XYZ file of C-alpha atoms in Angstrom:
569
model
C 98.975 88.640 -97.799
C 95.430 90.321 -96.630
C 94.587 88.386 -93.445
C 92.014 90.400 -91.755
C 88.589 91.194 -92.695
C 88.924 95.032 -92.906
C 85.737 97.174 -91.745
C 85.762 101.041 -91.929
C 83.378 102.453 -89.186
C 81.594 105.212 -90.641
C 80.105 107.647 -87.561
C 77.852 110.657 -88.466
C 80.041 113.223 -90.197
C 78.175 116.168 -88.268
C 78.841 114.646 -84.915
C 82.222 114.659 -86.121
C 82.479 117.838 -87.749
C 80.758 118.961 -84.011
C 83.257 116.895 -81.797
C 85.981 117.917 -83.459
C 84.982 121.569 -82.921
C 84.141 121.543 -79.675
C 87.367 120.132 -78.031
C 89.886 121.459 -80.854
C 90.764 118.140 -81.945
C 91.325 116.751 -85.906
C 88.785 114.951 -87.604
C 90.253 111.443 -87.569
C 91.040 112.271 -83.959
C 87.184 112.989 -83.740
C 85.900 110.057 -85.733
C 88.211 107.628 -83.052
C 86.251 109.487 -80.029
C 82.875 108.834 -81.954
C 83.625 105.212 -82.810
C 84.111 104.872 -78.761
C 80.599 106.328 -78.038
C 82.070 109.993 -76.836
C 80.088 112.344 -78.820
C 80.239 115.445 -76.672
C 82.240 117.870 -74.362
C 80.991 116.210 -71.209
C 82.025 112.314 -72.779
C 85.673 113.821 -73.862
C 85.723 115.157 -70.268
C 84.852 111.961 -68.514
C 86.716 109.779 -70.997
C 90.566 111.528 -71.105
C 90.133 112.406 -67.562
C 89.083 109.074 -65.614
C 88.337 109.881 -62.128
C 87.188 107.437 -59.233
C 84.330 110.093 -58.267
C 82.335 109.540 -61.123
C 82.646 105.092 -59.407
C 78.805 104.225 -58.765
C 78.383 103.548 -55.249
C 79.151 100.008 -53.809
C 75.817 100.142 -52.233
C 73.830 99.436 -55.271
C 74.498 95.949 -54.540
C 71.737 94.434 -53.547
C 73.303 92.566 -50.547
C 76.056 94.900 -50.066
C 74.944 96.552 -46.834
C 74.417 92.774 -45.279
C 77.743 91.604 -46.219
C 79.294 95.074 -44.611
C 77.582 94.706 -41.448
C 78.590 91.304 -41.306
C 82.055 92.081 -42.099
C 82.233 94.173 -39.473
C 80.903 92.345 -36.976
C 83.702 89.174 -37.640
C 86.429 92.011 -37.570
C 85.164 93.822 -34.192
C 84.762 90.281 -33.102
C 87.593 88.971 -33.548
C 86.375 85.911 -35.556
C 88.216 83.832 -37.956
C 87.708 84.928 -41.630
C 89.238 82.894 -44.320
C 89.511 84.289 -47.787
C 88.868 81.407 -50.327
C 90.276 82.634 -53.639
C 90.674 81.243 -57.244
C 94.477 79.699 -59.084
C 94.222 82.531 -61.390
C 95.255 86.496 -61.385
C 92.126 87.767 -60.922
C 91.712 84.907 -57.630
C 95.098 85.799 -56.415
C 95.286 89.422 -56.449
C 91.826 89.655 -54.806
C 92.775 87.324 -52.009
C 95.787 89.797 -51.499
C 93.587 92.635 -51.568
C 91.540 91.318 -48.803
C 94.197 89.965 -46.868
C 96.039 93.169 -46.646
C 93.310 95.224 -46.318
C 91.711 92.780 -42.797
C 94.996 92.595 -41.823
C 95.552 96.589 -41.416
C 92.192 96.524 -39.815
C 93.461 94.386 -37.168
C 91.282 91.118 -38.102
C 92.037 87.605 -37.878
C 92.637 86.513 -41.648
C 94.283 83.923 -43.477
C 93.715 82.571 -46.790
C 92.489 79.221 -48.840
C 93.765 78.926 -52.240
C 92.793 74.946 -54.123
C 95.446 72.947 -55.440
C 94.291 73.374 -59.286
C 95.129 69.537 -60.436
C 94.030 67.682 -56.953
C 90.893 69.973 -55.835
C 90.093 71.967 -59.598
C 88.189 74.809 -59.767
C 85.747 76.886 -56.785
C 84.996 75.467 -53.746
C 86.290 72.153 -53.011
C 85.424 69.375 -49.685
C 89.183 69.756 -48.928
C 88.636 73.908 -48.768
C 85.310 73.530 -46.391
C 86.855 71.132 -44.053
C 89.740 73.819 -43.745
C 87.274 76.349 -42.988
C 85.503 73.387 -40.691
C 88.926 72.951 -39.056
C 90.446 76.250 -37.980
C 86.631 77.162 -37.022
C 86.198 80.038 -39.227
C 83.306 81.868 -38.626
C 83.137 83.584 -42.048
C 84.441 82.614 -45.550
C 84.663 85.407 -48.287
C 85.279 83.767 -51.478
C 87.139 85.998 -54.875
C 86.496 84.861 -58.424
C 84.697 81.767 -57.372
C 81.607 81.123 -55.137
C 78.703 81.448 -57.591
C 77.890 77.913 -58.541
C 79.153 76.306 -55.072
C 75.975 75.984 -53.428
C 76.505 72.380 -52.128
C 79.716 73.323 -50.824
C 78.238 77.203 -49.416
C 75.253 74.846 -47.979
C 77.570 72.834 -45.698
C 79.660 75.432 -44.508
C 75.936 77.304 -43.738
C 75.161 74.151 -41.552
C 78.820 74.239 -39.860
C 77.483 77.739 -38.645
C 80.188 79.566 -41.114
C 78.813 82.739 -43.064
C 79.589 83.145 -46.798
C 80.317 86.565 -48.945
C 80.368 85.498 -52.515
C 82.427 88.104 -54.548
C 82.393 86.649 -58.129
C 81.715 87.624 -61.398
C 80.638 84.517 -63.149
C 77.540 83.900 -65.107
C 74.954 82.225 -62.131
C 72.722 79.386 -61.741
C 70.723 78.612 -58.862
C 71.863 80.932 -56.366
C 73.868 79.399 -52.729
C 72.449 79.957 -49.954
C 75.491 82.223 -49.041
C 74.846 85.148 -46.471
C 75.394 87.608 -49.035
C 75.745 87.516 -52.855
C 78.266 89.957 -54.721
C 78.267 89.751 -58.385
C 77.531 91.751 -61.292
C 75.916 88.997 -63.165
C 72.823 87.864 -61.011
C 69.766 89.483 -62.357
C 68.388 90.999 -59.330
C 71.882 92.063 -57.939
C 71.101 96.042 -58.715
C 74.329 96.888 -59.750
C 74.730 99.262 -63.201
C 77.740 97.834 -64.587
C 78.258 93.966 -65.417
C 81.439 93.640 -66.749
C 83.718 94.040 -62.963
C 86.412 90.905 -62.310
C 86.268 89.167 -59.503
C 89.046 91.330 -57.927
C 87.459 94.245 -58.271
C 83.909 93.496 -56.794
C 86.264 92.421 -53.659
C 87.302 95.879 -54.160
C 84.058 96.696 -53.880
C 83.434 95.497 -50.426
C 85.982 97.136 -49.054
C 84.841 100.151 -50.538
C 81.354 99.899 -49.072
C 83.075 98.967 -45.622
C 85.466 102.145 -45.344
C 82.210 104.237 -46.262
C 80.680 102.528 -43.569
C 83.500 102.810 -40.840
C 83.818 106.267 -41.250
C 87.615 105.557 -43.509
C 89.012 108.142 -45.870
C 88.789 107.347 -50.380
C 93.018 105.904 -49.912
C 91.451 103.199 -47.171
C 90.293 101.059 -50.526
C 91.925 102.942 -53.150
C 95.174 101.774 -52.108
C 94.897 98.536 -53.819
C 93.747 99.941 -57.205
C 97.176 98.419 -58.873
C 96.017 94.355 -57.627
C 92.356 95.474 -59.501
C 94.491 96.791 -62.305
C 96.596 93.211 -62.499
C 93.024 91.763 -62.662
C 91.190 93.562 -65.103
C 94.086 93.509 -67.578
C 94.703 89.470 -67.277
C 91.111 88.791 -66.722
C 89.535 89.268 -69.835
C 87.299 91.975 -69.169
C 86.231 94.809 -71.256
C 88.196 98.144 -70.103
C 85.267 99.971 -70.267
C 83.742 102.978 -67.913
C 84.347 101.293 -64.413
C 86.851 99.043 -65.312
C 88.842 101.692 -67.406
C 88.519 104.014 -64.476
C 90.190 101.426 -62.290
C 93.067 100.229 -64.930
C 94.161 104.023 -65.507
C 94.114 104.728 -61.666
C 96.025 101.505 -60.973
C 98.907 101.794 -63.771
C 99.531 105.476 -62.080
C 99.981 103.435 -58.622
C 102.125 101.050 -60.153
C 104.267 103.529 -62.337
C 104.762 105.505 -59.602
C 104.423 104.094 -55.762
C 104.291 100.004 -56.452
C 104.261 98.059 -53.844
C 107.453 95.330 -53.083
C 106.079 92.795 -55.102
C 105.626 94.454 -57.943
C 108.466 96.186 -58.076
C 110.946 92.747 -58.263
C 108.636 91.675 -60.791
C 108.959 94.138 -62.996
C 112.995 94.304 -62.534
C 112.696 90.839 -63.342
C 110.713 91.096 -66.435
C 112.736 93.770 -67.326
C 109.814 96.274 -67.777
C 110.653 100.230 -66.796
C 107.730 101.403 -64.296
C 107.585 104.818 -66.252
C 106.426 102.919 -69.682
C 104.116 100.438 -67.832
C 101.015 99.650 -69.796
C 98.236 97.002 -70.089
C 99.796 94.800 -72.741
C 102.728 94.778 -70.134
C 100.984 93.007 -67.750
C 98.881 90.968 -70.076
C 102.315 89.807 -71.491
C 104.881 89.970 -69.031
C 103.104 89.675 -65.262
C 100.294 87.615 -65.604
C 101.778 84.919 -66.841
C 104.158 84.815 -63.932
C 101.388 84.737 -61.659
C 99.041 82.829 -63.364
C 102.521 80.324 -63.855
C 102.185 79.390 -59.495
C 98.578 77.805 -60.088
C 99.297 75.757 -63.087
C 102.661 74.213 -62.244
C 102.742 74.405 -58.540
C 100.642 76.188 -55.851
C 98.967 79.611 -56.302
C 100.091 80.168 -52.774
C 103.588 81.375 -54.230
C 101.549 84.582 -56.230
C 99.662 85.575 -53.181
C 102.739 85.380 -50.763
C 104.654 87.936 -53.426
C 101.705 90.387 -53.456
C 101.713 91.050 -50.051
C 105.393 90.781 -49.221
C 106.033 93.445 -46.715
C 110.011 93.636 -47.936
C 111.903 94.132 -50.993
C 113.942 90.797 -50.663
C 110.905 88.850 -49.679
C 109.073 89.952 -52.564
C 112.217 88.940 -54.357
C 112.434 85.456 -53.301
C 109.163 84.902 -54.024
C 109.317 86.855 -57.312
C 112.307 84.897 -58.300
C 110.144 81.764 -58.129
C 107.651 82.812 -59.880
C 109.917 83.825 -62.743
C 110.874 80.233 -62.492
C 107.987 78.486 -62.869
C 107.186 80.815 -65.745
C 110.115 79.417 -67.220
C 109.095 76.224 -67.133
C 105.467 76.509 -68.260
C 106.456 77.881 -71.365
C 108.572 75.162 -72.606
C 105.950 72.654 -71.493
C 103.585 74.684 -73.487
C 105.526 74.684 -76.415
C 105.376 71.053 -76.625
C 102.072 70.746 -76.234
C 101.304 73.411 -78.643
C 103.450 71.641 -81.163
C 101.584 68.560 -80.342
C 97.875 70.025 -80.644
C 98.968 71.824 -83.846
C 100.057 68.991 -85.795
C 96.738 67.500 -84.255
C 94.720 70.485 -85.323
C 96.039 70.176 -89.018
C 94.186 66.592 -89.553
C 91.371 67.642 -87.731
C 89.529 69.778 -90.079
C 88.667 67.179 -92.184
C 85.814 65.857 -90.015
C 84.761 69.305 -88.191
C 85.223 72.778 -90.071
C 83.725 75.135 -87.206
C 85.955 74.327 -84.157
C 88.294 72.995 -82.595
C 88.062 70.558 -79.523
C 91.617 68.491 -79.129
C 92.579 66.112 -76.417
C 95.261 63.993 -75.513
C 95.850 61.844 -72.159
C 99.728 63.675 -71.906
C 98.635 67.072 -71.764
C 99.861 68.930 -68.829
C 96.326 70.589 -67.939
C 97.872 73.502 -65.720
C 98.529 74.687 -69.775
C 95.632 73.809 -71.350
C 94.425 77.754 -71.597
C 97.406 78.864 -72.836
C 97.518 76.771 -75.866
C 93.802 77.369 -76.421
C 94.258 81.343 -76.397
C 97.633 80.394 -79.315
C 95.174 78.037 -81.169
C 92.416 80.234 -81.459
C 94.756 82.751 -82.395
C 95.728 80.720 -85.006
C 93.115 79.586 -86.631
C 90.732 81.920 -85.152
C 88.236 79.323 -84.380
C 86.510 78.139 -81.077
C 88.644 76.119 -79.680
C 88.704 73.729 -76.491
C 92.039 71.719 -75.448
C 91.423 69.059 -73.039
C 93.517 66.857 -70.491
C 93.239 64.201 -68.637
C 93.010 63.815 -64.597
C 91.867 60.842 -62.384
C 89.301 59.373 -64.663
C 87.871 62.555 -65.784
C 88.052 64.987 -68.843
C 89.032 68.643 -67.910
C 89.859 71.390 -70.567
C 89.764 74.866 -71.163
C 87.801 77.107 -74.326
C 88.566 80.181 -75.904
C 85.737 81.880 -78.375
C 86.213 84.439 -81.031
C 84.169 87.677 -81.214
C 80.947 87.458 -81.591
C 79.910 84.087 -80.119
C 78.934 83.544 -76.448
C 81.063 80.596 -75.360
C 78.836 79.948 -72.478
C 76.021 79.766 -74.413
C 77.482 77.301 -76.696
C 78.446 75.602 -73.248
C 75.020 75.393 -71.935
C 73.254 73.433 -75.372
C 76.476 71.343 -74.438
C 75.244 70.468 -71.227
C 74.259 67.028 -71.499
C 77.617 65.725 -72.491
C 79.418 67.670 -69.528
C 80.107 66.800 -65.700
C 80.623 70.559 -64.988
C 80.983 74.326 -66.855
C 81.364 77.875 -66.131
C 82.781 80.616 -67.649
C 82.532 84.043 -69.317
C 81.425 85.091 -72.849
C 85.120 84.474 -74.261
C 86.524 81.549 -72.001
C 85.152 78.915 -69.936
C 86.528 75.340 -68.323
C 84.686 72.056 -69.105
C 84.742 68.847 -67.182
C 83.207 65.512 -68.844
C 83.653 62.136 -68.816
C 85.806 60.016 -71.624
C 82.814 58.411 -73.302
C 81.267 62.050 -73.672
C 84.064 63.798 -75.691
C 83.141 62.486 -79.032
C 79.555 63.732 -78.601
C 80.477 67.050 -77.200
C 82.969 67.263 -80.212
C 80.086 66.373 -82.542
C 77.408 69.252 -80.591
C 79.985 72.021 -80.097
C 80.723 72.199 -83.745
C 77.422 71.585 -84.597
C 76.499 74.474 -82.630
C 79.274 76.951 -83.385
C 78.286 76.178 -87.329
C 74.957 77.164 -86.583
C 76.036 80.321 -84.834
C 79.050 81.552 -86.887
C 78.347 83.560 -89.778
C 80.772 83.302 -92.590
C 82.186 87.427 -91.449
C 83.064 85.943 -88.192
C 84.983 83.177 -89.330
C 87.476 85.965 -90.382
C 89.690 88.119 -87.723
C 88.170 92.126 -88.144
C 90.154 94.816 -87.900
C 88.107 98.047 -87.164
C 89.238 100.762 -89.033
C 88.617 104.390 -87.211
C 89.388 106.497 -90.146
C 91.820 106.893 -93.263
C 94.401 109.145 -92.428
C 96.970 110.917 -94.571
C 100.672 110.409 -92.510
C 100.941 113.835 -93.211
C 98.431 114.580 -90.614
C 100.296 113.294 -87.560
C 101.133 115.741 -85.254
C 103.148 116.031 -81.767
C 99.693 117.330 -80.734
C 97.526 114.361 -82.627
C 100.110 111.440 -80.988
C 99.611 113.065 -77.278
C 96.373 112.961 -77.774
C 95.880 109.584 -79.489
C 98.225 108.898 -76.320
C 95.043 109.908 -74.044
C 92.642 107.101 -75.132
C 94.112 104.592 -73.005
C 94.764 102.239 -71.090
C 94.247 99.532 -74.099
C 92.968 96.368 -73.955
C 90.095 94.523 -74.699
C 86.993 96.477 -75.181
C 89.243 99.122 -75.015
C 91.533 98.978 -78.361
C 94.143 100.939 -79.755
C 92.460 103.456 -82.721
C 93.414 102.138 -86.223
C 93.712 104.100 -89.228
C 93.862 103.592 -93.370
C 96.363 105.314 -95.227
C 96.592 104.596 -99.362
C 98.840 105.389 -102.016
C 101.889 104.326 -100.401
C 105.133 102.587 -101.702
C 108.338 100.741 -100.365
C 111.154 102.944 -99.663
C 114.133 100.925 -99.018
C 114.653 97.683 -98.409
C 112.924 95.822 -95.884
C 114.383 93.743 -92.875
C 113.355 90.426 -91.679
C 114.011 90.722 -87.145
C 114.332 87.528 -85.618
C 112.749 85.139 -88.377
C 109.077 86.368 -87.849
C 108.989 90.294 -88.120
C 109.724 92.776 -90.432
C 110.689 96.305 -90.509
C 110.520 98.787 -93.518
C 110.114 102.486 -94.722
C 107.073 103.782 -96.555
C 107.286 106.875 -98.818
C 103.892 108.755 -98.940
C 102.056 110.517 -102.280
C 103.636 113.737 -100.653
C 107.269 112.502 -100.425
C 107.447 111.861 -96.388
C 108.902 108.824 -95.281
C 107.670 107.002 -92.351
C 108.729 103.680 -90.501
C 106.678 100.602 -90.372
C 106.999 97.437 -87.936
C 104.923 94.045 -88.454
C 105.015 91.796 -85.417
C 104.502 88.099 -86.754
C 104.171 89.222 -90.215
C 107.017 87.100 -92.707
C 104.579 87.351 -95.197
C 104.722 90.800 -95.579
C 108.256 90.711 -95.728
C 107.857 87.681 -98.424
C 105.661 89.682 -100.440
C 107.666 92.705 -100.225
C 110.815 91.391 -100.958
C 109.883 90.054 -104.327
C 110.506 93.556 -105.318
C 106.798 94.645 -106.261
C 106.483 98.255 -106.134
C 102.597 98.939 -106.673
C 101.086 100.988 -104.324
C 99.630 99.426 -101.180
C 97.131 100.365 -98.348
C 97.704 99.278 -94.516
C 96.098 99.331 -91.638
C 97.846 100.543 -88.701
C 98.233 101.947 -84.950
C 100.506 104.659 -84.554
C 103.392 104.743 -82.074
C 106.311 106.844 -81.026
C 109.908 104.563 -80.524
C 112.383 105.972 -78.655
C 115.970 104.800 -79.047
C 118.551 106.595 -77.217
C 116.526 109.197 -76.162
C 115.663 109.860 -79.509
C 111.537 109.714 -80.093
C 110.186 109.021 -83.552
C 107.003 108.049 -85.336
C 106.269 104.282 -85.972
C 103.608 102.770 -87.708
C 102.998 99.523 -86.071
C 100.989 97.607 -88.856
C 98.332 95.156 -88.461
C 97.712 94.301 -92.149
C 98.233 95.224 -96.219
C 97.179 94.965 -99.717
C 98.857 95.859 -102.323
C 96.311 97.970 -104.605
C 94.925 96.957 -108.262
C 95.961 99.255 -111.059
């Protein structure tokens, strides 16, 4: 029934004992804040009070003033600019974002989006002879742009500037006008971890510094860098956590058309918005235009000046979501029953293929995989001759890496530390099956073949407060690098009967060593119910975030659990 490698993290007690002190808060409360690296007033401060002053400035990019002043001069010279984003959210949103904000500014703008199946991914000959033909005279690319340099070299000799704003790992560097991204060594900039979305952000926040415009000039489209960051796979840490928190308050409160349908649609209250939300429930949607039609569609809804144009487009969006998922399904049934015979040859990953796969899903069914099976995992498709699939990692091993000693079986790669795409050619997959496990044998320790839960301290239920939930409340916006605190509790025993909910969840009562009774809810967890239902009462310890439900305007306490042992003796 124990499925998770359970670690306790154990900071120094008088940092605690300090902490906990000097900003009146309990001790588990304390430990949480320590496990997070806030150790002092000042971190508490900065930490439950996220404010876009403490941003650094734009201008530590290296190339940032360059790409300003030539900005500038396209917009005050009424040049053609063409925004070349990616298929995904991150692509999408920051193509709206700089398509709104030109526009306002009175530019000439339009935007270049590839069709994912017939061009794939960054810059493609179809997108430079767009460019070519409506005589741009500068291209600013989003979440793509870093690894193009034959395609950046012939626009450069077509007389077209480039802005790169990407994120991805580099090689050589293009010979682009100016270079923004986080992840070139000599960039300058302090913090690495930005989406593509929000170094466009960037830009525009270096440019209304520049033209004299006031903080809600760039800060306006805060909610389209929150949609990134929280589909993007970023850590929601300092910058990026500053950004999420300031962007859920936009959304929650003053969204913009398009995001307003959506959520009606999804049936998600603005009030309760929160990252999982639009991990869950938007990005899909938008990521659904790119993989079963054009990404287009998602841009078009973002920047939807009405309420029933947003909902036309938001409508169809909804509808391709629809039908991604059951083409997903079918594949994930398919890889699954392909993943169960596999680990007799190959015990360290996972890297499936089959010539039917629909590859606008191949991601998708990686992420469920690797869920799974918590493995590294790469599903691949096929496409005019060539091999294309997407990988998911699991904590602890750089993908990318693993990607690069790969390199002589692959046509292309790129990537983060978590996720990357792979291109290769048919007579290569059965050596790049052979050197990605090899490699992710040599790489995975025998912990990190095991899903860890991080445990911020035990906690007696007795402890939890009105005071100690709005606080707990305080630590987000959650996500990844980000995460929910977790706490122990021991000693406990059933109390009632528990209920299976729809075939996979289960719901039941604990009854604590001082008599209080507390509710408990286990996404995905029959076995729980299984093992509970055989009627053992021993004691048992879980491991748990802590929630309050409301249901009819009622608010209560929930434990929502992520694992359990019974205990020996």
């Amino acid at each position: 029934m124990r499925r998770y490698r359970w670690t306790r993290l154990e900071p120094d007690q008088k940092v605690v004992e300090a902490l906990a002190k000097d900003i009146n808060v309990s001790h588990p409360v304390a430990r949480a804040l320590c496990n997070r690296g806030v150790t002092g007033f000042d971190e508490a401060r900065t930490f439950f009070r996220p404010d876009l002053s403490l941003l650094p400035s734009p201008f530590l990019f290296g190339d940032m003033e360059k790409a300003v002043r030539r900005l500038g001069a396209a917009v005050e010279g009424g040049e053609k600019i063409m925004i070349y984003g990616d298929y995904d959210v991150d692509g999408t949103t920051g193509t709206a974002l700089l398509y709104l904000f030109l526009r306002e500014r009175g530019a000439e703008v339009s935007f270049y989006i590839n069709d994912r199946f017939a061009e794939g991914y960054g810059l493609s000959a179809e997108g430079v002879a767009h460019a070519v033909g409506m005589q741009a005279g500068l291209v600013i690319t989003v979440d793509c742009g870093i690894r193009a340099n034959d395609e950046i070299g012939e626009l450069a000799s077509r007389g077209i500037d480039v802005i790169v704003c990407d994120h991805h790992e580099p090689n050589e560097l293009p010979p682009a006008l100016a270079i923004l991204d986080p992840k070139v060594s000599a960039c300058g900039y302090p913090f690495r971890e930005l989406c593509g979305c929000a170094v466009a952000l960037k830009l525009l926040h270096a440019f209304s510094e520049s033209a004299g415009l006031d903080q809600q000039a760039w800060s306006r489209y805060l909610d389209l860098v929150a949609l990134a960051t929280a589909a993007d796979m970023v850590p929601l840490e300092q910058e990026n956590r500053v950004y999420t928190h300031a962007g859920l308050e936009i959304m929650r409160n003053d969204s913009r058309p398009g995001i307003r349908e959506m959520l009606s649609i999804a049936g998600i209250r603005a009030e309760t918005l929160s990252v999982a939300h639009i991990a869950f429930g938007i990005a899909p949607r938008i990521n659904a235009a790119g993989r079963m039609h054009t990404a287009r569609t998602a841009v078009d809804w973002l920047i939807a000046d009405s309420g029933d144009e947003a909902r036309v487009h938001a409508a169809e969006l909804d509808r391709l979501n629809s039908e991604r998922r059951e083409i997903d399904a079918g594949i994930f049934k398919s890889a699954d029953t392909m993943a169960e015979g596999y680990f007799a040859s190959y015990c360290s990953s996972l890297v499936l293929f089959s010539e039917e796969w629909h590859l606008g899903v191949l991601g998708i069914v990686a992420s469920r995989l690797q869920e799974k099976y918590y493995l590294p995992t790469v599903v691949m498709g096929s496409r005019n001759g060539l091999i294309k699939g997407s990988v998911r990692s699991v904590a602890g091993l750089n993908v990318f890496e693993v990607l690069q000693q790969c390199e002589r079986f692959l046509d292309e790669f790129g990537g983060h530390d978590a996720a990357a795409g792979v291109t290769l050619r048919p007579e290569n997959i059965a050596g790049f099956r052979r050197e990605f496990d090899r490699i992710c044998s040599e790489r995975l320790s025998v912990d990190q073949r095991q899903k860890e839960l991080l445990i911020d301290s035990p906690l007696s239920l007795g402890e939890v407060t009105g005071n100690f939930l709005n606080v707990l409340g305080q630590f987000g916006p959650f996500g990844l690098g980000n995460r929910e605190p977790l706490f122990l509790s021991s000693g406990l025993r059933l109390s009632g009967l528990p209920r299976l909910l729809k075939g996979k969840h289960v719901k039941f009562a604990v009854r604590d060593v001082q008599g209080g009774i507390y509710d408990v809810i286990a996404f995905g967890r029959e076995d729980i119910y299984r093992a509970l239902e055989r009627g053992s009462r021993k004691p048992f310890s879980i491991v748990y975030s802590l929630e309050e439900n409301e249901w009819n305007g009622r608010k209560s306490l929930q434990l929502k659990l992520k694992d359990m042992a019974f205990e020996e003796g």
